[in-house]
Coordinates of C-alpha atoms and ligand atoms in Angstrom, one line a residue:
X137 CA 52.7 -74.5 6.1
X138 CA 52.4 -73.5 9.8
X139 CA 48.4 -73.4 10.4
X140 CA 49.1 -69.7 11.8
X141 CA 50.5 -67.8 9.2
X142 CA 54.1 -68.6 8.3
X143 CA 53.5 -68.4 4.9
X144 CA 53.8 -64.3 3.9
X145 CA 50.6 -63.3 2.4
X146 CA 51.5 -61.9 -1.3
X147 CA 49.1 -59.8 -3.8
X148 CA 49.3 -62.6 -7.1
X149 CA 51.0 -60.5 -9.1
X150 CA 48.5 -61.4 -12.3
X151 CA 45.5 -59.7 -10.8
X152 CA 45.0 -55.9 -9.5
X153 CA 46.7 -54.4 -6.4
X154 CA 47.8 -51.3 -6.4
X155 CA 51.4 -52.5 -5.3
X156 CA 51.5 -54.6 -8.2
X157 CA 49.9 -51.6 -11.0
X158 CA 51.8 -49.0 -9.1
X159 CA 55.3 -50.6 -9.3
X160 CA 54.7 -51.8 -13.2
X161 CA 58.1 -49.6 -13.8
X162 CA 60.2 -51.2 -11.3
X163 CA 60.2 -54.5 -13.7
X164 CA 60.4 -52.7 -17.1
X165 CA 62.9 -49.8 -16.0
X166 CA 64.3 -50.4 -12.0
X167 CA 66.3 -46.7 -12.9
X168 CA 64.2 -44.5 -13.6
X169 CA 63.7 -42.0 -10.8
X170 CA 60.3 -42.7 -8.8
X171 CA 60.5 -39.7 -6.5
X172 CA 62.3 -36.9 -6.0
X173 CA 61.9 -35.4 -2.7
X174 CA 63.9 -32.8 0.0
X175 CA 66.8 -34.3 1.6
X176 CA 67.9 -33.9 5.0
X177 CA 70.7 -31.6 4.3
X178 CA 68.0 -29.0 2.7
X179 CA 69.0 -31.0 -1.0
X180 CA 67.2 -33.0 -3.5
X181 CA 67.3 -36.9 -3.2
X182 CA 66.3 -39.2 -5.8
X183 CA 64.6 -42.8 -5.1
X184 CA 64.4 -45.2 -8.1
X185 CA 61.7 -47.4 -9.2
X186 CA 64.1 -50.5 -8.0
X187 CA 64.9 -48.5 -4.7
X188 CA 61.5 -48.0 -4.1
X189 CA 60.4 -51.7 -4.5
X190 CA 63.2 -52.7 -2.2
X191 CA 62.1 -50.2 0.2
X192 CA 58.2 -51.8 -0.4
X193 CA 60.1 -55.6 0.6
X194 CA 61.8 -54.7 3.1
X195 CA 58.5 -53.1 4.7
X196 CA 56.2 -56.4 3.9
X197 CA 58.5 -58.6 6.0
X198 CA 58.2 -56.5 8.6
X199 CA 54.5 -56.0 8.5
X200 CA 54.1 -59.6 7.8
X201 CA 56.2 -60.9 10.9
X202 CA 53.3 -58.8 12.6
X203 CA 51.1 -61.6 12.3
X204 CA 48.2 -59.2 10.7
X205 CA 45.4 -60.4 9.0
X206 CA 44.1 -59.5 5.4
X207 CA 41.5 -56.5 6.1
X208 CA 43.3 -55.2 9.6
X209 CA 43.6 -51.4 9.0
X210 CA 46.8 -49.6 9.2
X211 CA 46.7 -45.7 9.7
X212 CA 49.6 -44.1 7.8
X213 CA 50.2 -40.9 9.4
X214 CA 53.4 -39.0 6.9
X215 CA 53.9 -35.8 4.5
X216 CA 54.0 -37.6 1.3
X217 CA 57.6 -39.1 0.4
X218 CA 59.3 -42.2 -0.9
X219 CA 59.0 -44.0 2.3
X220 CA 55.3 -43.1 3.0
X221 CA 54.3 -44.5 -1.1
X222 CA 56.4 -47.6 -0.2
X223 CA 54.5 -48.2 3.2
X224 CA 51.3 -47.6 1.5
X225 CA 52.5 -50.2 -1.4
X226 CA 53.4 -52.4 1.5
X227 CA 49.9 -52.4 3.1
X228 CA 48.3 -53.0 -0.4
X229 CA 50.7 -56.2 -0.9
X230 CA 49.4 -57.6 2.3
X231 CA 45.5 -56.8 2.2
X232 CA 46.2 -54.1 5.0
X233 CA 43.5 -51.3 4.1
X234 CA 45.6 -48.1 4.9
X235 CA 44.3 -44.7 6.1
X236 CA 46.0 -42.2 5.1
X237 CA 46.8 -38.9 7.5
X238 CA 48.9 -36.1 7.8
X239 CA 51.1 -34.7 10.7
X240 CA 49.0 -31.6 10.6
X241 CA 45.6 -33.7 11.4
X242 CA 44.6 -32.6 15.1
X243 CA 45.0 -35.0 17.6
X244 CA 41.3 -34.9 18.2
X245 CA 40.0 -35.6 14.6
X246 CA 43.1 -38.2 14.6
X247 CA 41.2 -39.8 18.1
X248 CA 37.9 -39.9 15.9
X249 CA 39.3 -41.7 12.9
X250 CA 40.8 -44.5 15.0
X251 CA 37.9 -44.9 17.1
X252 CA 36.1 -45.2 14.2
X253 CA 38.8 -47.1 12.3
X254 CA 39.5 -49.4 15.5
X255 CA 43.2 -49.9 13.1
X256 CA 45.2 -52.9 14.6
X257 CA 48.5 -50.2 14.0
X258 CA 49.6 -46.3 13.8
X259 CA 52.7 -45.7 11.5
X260 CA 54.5 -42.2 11.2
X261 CA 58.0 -41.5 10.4
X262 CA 60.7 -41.3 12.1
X263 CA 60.3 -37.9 12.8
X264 CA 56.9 -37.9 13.3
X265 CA 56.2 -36.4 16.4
X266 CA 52.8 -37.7 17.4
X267 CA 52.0 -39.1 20.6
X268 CA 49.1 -40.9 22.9
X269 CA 47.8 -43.4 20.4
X270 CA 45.7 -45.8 22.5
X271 CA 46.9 -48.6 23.7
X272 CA 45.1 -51.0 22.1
X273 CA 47.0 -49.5 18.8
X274 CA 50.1 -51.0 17.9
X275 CA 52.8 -48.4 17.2
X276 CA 55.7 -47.9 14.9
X277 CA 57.7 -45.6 12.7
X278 CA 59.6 -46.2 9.4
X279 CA 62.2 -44.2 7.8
X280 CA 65.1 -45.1 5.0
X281 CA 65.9 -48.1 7.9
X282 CA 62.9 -49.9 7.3
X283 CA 60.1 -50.7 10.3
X284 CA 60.7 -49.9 13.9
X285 CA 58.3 -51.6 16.5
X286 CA 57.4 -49.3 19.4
X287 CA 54.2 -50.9 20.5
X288 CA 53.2 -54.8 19.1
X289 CA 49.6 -54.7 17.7
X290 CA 47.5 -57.4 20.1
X291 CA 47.7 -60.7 18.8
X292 CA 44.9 -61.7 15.9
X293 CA 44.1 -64.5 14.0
X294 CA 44.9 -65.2 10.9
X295 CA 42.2 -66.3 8.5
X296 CA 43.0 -64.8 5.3
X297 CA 46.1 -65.4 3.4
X298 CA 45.1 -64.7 -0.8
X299 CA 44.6 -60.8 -1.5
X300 CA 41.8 -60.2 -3.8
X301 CA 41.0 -56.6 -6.1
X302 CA 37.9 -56.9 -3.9
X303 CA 39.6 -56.6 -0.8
X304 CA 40.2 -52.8 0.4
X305 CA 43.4 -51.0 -0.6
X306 CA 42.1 -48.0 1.7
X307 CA 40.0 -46.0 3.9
X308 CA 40.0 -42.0 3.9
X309 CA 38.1 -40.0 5.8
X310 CA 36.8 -36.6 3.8
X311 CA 37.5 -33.5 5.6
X312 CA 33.3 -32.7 5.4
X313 CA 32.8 -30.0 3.1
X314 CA 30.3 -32.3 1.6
X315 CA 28.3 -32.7 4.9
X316 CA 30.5 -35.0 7.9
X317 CA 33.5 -36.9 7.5
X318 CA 33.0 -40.3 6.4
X319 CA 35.1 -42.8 6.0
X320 CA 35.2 -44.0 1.7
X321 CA 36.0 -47.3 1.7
X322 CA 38.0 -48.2 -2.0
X323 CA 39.0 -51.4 -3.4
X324 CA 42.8 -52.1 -5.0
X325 CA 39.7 -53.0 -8.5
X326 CA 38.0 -49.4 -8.1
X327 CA 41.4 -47.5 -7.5
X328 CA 43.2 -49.3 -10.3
X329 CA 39.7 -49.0 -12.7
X330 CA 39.6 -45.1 -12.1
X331 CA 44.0 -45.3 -12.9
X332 CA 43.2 -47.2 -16.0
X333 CA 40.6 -44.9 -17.1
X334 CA 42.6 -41.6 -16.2
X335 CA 45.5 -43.8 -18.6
X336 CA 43.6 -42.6 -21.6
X337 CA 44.1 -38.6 -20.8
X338 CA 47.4 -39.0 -21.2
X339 CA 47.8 -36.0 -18.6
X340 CA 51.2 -37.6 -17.4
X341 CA 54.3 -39.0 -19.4
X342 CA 56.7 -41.7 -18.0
X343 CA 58.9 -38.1 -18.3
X344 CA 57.0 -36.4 -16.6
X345 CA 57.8 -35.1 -13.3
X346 CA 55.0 -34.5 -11.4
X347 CA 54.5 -31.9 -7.9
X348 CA 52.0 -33.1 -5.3
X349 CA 50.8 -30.2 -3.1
X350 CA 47.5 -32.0 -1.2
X351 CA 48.4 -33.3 2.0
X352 CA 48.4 -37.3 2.3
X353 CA 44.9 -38.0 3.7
X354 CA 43.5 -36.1 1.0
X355 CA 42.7 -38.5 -1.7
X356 CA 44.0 -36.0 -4.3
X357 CA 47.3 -37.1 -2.9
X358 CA 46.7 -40.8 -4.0
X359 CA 45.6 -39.1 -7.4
X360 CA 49.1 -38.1 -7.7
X361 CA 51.1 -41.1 -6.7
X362 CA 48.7 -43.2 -8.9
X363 CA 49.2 -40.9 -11.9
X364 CA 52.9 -40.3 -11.5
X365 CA 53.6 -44.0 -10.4
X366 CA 50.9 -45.5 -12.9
X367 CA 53.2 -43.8 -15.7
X368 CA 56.4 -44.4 -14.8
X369 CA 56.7 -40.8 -14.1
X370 CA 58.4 -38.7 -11.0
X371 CA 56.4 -38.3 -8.4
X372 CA 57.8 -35.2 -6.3
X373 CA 56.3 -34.0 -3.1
X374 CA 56.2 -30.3 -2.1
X375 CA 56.7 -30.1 1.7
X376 CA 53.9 -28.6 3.6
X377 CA 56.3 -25.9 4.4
X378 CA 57.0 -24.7 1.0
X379 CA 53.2 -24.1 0.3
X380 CA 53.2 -21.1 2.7
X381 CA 55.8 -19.4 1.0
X382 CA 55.4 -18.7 -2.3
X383 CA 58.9 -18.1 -3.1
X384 CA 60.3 -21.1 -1.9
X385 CA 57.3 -23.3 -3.5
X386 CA 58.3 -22.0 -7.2
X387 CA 62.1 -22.5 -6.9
X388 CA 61.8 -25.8 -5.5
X389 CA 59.6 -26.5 -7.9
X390 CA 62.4 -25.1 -10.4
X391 CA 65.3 -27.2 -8.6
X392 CA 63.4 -30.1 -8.9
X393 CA 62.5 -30.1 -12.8
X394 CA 58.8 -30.4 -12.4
X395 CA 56.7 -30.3 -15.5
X396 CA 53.5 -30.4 -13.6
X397 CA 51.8 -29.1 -10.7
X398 CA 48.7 -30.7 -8.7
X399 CA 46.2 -28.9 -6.3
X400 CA 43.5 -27.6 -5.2
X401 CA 43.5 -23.3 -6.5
X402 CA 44.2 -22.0 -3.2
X403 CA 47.7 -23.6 -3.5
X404 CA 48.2 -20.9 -6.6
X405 CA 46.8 -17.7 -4.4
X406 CA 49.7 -17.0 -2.4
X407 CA 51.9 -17.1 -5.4
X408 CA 49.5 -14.9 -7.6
X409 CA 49.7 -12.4 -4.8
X410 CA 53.6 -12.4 -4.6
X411 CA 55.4 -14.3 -6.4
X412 CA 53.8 -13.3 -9.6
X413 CA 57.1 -12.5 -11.3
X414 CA 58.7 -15.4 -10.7
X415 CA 56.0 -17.5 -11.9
X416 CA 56.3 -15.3 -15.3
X417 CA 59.6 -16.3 -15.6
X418 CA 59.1 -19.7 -14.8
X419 CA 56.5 -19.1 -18.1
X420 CA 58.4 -18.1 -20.6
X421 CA 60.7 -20.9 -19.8
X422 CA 58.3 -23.2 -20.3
X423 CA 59.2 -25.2 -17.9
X424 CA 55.5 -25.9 -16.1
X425 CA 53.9 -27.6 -18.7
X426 CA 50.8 -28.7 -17.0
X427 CA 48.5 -27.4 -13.9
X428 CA 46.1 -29.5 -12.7
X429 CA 43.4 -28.7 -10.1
X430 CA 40.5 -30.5 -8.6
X431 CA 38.7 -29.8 -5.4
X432 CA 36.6 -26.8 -5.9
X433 CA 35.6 -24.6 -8.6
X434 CA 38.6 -21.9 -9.2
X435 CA 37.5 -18.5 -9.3
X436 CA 37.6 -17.6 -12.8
X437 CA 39.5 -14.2 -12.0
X438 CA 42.4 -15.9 -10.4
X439 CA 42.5 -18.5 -13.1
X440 CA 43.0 -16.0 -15.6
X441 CA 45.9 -15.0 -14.0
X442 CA 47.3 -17.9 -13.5
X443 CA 47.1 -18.1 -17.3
X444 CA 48.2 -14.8 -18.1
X445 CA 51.3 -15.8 -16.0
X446 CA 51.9 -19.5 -17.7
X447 CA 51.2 -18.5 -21.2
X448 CA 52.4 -22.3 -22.7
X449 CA 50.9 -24.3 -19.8
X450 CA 47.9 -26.9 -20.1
X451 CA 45.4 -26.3 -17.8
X452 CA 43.2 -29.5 -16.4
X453 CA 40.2 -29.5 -14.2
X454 CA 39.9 -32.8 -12.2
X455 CA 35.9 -32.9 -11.0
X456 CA 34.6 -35.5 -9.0
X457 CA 34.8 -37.3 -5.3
X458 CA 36.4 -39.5 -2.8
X459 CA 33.8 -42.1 -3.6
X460 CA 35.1 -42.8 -6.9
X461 CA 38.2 -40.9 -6.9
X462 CA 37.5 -38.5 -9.3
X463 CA 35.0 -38.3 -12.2
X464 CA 36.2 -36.8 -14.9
X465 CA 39.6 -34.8 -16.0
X466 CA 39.1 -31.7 -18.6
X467 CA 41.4 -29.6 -20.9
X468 CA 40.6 -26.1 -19.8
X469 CA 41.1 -23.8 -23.0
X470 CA 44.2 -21.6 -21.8
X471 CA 43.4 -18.6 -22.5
X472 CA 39.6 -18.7 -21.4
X473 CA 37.7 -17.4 -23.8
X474 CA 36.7 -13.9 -22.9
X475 CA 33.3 -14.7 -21.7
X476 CA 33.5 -17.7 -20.2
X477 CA 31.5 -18.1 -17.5
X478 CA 31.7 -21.6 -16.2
X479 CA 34.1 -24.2 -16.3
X480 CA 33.7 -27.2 -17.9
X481 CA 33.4 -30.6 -15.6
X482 CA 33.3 -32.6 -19.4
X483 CA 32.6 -35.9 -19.8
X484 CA 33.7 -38.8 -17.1
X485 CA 37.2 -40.2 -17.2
X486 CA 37.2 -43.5 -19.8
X487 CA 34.9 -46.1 -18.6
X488 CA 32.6 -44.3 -16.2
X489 CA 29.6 -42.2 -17.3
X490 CA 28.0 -38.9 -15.7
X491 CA 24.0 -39.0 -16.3
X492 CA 22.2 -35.7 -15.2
X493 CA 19.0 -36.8 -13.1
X494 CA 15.9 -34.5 -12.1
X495 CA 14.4 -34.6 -8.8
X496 CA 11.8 -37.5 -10.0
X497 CA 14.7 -40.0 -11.1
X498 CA 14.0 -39.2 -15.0
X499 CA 17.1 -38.1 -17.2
X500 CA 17.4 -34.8 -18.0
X501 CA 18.9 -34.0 -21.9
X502 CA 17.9 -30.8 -22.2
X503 CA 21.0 -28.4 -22.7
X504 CA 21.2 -25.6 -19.9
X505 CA 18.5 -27.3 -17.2
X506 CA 20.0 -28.4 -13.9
X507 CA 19.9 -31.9 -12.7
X508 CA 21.8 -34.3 -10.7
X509 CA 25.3 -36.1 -11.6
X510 CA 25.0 -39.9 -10.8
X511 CA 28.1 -41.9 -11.8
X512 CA 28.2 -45.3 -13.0
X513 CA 31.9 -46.3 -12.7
X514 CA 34.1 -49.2 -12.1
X515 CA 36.0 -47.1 -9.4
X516 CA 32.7 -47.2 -7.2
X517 CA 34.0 -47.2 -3.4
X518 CA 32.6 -50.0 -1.4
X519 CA 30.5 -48.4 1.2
X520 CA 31.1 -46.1 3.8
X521 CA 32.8 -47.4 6.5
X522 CA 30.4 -49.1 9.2
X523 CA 27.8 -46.7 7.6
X524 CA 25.5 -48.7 5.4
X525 CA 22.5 -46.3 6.2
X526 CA 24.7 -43.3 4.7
X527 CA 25.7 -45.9 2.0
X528 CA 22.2 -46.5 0.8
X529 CA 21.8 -43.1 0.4
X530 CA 24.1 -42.8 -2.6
X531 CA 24.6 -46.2 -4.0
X532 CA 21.7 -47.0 -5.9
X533 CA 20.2 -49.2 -8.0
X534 CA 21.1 -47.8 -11.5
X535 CA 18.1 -45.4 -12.4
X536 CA 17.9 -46.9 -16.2
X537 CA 18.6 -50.3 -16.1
X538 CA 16.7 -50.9 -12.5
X539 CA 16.5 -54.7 -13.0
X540 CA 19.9 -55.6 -13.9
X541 CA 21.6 -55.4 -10.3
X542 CA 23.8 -52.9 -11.1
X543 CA 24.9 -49.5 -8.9
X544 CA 25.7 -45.9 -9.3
X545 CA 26.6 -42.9 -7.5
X546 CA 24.3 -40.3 -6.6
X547 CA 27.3 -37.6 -6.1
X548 CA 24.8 -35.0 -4.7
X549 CA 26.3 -32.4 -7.1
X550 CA 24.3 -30.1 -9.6
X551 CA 25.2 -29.6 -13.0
X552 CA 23.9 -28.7 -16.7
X553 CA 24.5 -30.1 -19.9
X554 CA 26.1 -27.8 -22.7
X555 CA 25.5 -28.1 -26.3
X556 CA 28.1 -31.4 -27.2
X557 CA 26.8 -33.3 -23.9
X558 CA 30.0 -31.7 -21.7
X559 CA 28.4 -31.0 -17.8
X560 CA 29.2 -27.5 -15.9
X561 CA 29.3 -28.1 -12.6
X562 CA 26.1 -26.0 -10.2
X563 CA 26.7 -26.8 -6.9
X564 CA 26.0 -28.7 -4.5
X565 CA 22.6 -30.2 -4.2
X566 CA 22.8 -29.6 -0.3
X567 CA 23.5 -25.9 -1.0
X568 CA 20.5 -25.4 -2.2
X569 CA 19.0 -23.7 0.9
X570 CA 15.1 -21.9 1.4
X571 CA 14.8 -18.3 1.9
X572 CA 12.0 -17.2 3.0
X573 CA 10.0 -20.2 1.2
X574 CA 12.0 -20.1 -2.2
X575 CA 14.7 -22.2 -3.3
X576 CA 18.6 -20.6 -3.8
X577 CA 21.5 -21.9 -5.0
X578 CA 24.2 -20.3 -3.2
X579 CA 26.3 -20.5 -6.0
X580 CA 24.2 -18.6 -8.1
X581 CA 24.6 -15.6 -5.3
X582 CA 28.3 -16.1 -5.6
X583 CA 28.9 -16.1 -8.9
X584 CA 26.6 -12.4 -9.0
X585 CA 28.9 -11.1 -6.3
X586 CA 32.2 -12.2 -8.2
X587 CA 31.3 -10.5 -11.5
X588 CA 31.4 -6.9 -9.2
X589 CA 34.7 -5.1 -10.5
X590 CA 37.2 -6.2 -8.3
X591 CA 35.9 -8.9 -6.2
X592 CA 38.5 -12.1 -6.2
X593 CA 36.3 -14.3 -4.7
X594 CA 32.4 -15.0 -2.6
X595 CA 31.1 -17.2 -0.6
X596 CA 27.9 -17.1 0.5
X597 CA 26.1 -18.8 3.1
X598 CA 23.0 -19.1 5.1
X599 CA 23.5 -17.9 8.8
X600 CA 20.9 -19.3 11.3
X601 CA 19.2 -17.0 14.0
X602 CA 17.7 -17.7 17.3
X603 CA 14.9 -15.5 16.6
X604 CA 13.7 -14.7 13.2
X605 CA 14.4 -16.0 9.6
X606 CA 17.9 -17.2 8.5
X607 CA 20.3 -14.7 7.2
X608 CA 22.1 -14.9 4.1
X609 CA 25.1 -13.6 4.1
X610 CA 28.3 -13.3 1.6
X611 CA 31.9 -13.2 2.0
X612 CA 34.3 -11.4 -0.2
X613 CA 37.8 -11.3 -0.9
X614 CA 39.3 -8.4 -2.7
X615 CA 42.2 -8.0 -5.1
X616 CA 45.1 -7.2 -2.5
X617 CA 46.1 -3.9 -4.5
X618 CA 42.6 -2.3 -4.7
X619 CA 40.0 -0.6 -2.7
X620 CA 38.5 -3.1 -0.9
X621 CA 34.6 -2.7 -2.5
X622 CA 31.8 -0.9 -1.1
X623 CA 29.0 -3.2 1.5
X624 CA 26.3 -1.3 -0.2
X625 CA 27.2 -1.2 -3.9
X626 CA 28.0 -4.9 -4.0
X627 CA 24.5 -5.4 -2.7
X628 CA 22.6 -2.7 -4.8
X629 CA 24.9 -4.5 -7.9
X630 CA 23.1 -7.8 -6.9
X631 CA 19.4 -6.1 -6.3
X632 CA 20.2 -5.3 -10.1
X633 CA 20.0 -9.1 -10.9
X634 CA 18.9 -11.1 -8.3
X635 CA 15.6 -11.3 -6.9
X636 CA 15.2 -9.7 -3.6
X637 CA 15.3 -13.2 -1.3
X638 CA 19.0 -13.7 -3.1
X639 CA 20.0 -10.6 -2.0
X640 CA 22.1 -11.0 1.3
X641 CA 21.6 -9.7 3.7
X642 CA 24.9 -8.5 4.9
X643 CA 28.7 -9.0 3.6
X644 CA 31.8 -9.3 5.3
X645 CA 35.0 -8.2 3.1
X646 CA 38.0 -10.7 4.0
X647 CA 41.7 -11.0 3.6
X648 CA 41.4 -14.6 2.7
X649 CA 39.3 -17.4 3.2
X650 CA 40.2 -20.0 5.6
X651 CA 40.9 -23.2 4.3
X652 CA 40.5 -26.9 5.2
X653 CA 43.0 -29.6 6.4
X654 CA 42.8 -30.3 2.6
X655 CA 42.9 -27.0 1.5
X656 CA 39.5 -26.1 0.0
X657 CA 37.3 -23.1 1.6
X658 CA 36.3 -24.0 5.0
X659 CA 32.3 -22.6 5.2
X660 CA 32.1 -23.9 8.9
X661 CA 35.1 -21.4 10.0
X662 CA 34.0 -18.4 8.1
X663 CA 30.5 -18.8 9.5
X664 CA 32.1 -18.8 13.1
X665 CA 33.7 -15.2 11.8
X666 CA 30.5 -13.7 12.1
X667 CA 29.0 -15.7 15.0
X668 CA 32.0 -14.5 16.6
Ligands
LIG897 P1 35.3 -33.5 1.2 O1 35.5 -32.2 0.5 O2 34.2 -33.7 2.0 O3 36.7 -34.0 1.8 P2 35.6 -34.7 -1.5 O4 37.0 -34.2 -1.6 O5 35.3 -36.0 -2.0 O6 35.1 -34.6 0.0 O7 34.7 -33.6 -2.2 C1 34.1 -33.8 -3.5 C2 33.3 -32.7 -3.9 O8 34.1 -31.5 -4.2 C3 32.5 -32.9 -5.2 O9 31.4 -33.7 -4.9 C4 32.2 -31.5 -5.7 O10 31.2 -31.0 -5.0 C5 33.5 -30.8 -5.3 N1 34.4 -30.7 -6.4 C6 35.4 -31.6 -6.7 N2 36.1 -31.3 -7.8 C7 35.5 -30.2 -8.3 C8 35.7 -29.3 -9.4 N3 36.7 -29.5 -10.3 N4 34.9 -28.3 -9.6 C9 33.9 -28.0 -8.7 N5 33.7 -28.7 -7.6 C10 34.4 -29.8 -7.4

């Protein structure tokens, strides 16, 4: 063996990496469709399980003649497709951590992840059209042809050659809505643990065919490739373009066969607001058997429409966070029960367990009383990247068994127990603000404001002033048909409930709520609405 890396560095197949869990199918059924995606020629295309492994070969011996070393990072900038899973599946074979990012990313947060990633390469597509990577990036672009070299990445040294389940599969950088972007650091062991788990809701079929809607550097994204792909299913990407029109979302959706959809609610809101027919006819078809949505709570109003709409479908609410992928995955009763007023977050996925903590550390069993989710998991993230300080802050010596060296995940989210043990999510634990001395949960104020008679939706936030006390202030959304409601009976229907300190202070009616990269409700833009 050449003392500098002749020998290509392989993930044993006996021992988890994602390539190797991910592409299980190839070896037991190297036909069966792995993705179905848009074609150039405005079709469909299909890509098999063996096509894709090919694909995934071809792209390690191109990576490998690199001359990159086990742990290098390797942003992955696509809209999800077959070539972008076999890149990533590439990557994990050869111990290069991958970040995932979209083409829509701005150049400027795109700047801040490499500076903070320092990745030793930048791959888009072919088509991808983004320029001024640094130079001391490497460059290149893949398509159906395999890997094209723009820029070499500067020569490293090779120390590593073996790929262990320790080593990291990837690194993606939240979008912030839970405070500023970190970068989650998750091993190919903690990916495949929380894929295992996930196994035993049997959400997915190997006939399955299953639409991703969340954008590639979204972890929700690897949610769906490792679901679909973990099963044997069909993994088929919506492009971005399709979300933003409702009518060309459902019949693709249609012309591909999919039997499952995956997102976060806001993808369903332009279709409930235009496409509502369709979607009814899509219903009684039966043809969507399954919607699946994580992220964010889903307004209950627009969830029972949804429902009204897909009368056969299976409804699942995916709870939990980039740290550990997800936390749990729960059958929501389709219909809701008429007064339901909360969705259940459940019980976590198989293998991992959601304790509710108070303040002092102790455990809190009481149905109904609010305490903190802290997650002990195998699918624990590693750290945050060159962050240990933030890391500390939520990776902690587990609260019941202090002595025994283990770890769990203070999520910073607030829920309650209901009678059989299932949690209902509360919030965030950081939007609990102080008003005028006395402690709010925003959602509390948001969830008064949705009950008024024709509200869709609330946010409500506290607005700082230069002078004086902070503000708190709501924004609605209103059904599109209706009146939009009156400022002062919304307010005068909270004073009903609320004490006065919950009572905002002013409200701004909205068309819709801007939305994140990832496409959950973006508080920092709406707050600029009224700054501005
Ligand atoms: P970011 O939003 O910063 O990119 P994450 O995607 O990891 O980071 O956000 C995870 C958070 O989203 C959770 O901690 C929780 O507050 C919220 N969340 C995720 N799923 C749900 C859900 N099903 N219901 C309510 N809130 C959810």
């Amino acid at each position: 063996m050449s003392p500098n890396g002749a020998r290509p560095v392989r993930a044993h197949a006996s021992v988890d990496n994602l390539r190797t869990y991910l592409l299980a199918a190839a070896r037991r059924d190297p036909d069966r469709p792995a993705v179905i995606q848009a074609a150039a020629d405005g079709g469909l295309e299909t890509v098999t399980y063996g096509e894709l492994e090919r694909r995934v070969d071809r792209l390690v011996d191109a990576l490998d003649a690199l001359g990159l070393d086990v742990g290098d990072r390797v942003i992955l900038e696509s809209d999800t497709n077959a070539d972008a899973v076999a890149t990533l599946l590439a990557c994990a074979t050869l111990g290069l951590p991958f970040t995932p990012t979209s083409p829509e990313v701005p150049d400027e947060r795109l700047l801040t992840i490499i500076d903070s990633a320092e990745p030793a390469l930048h791959i888009q597509s072919d088509h991808g059209q983004r320029t001024g990577i640094p130079e001391t990036v490497g460059t290149a672009r893949f398509g159906p042809g395999g890997l094209t070299v723009e820029r070499a990445p500067a020569p490293r040294v090779r120390r590593r050659r073996v790929v262990t389940p320790i080593d990291t599969a990837y690194i993606t950088f939240t979008s912030g809505t839970t405070g500023r972007p970190k970068g989650v650091v998750m091993s190919h062991r903690g990916v495949i643990a929380f894929l295992r788990g996930a196994e035993a809701a049997r959400l997915v079929t190997a006939e399955d065919r299953v639409a991703n809607t969340s954008p590639l550097q979204f972890d929700f994204a690897l949610f769906d490739i490792g679901l679909a792909l973990g099963h044997g299913a069909t993994l088929v990407p919506v492009p971005r373009a399709r979300l933003n029109w409702p009518r060309r979302f459902l019949s693709y959706l249609r012309d591909a066969g999919v039997t499952q959809v995956d997102g976060v609610p806001s993808v369903w809101r332009p279709v409930l607001r235009h496409e509502s027919d369709l979607l009814a006819e899509m219903g009684q078809e039966g043809v969507l058997s399954r919607i699946t949505f994580s992220g964010e709570d889903f307004p209950l109003d627009e969830l029972r429409r949804l429902q009204e709409l897909l009368p056969k479908a299976r409804f699942t609410n995916g709870y939990g966070a980039t740290e550990t992928m997800a936390a749990s995955i729960t059958e929501v009763p389709n219909p809701l029960p008429p007064g339901t007023e909360r969705l259940s977050i459940g019980y976590a996925v198989a293998g991992a367990e959601m304790m509710l903590l108070g303040s002092d550390g102790s455990p809190v069993d009481e149905p109904g009383t609010i305490g903190e989710i802290y997650l002990r998991s195998p699918s624990l993230f590693s750290g945050y990247w060159r962050d240990p300080e933030a890391t500390r802050a939520v990776v902690l010596p587990d609260p019941l068994h202090p002595g025994s060296g283990q770890v769990v995940f203070k999520t910073g989210d607030l829920a309650h127990m209901g009678p059989e043990g299932e949690l209902y999510f509360r919030g965030r634990v950081d939007s609990q603000v102080q008003i005028r001395g006395n402690r709010v949960e925003l959602g509390e104020v948001e969830r008064r404001i949705g009950q008024f008679a024709g509200v869709t939706g609330a946010v409500a936030m506290v607005l700082p002033r230069e002078d004086g006390d902070p503000l708190l202030h709501a924004f609605v959304t209103c059904a599109p048909a209706g009146p939009a409601p009156d400022t002062r009976e919304v307010l005068a229907f909270c004073r009903a409930a609320l004490p006065a300190y919950m009572v905002p202070h002013g409200l701004s009616v909205v068309n819709e709520f801007p939305v994140t990269v990832n496409g959950k409700v973006d508080r920092t833009a709406l707050a600029a609405h009224v700054a501005s």
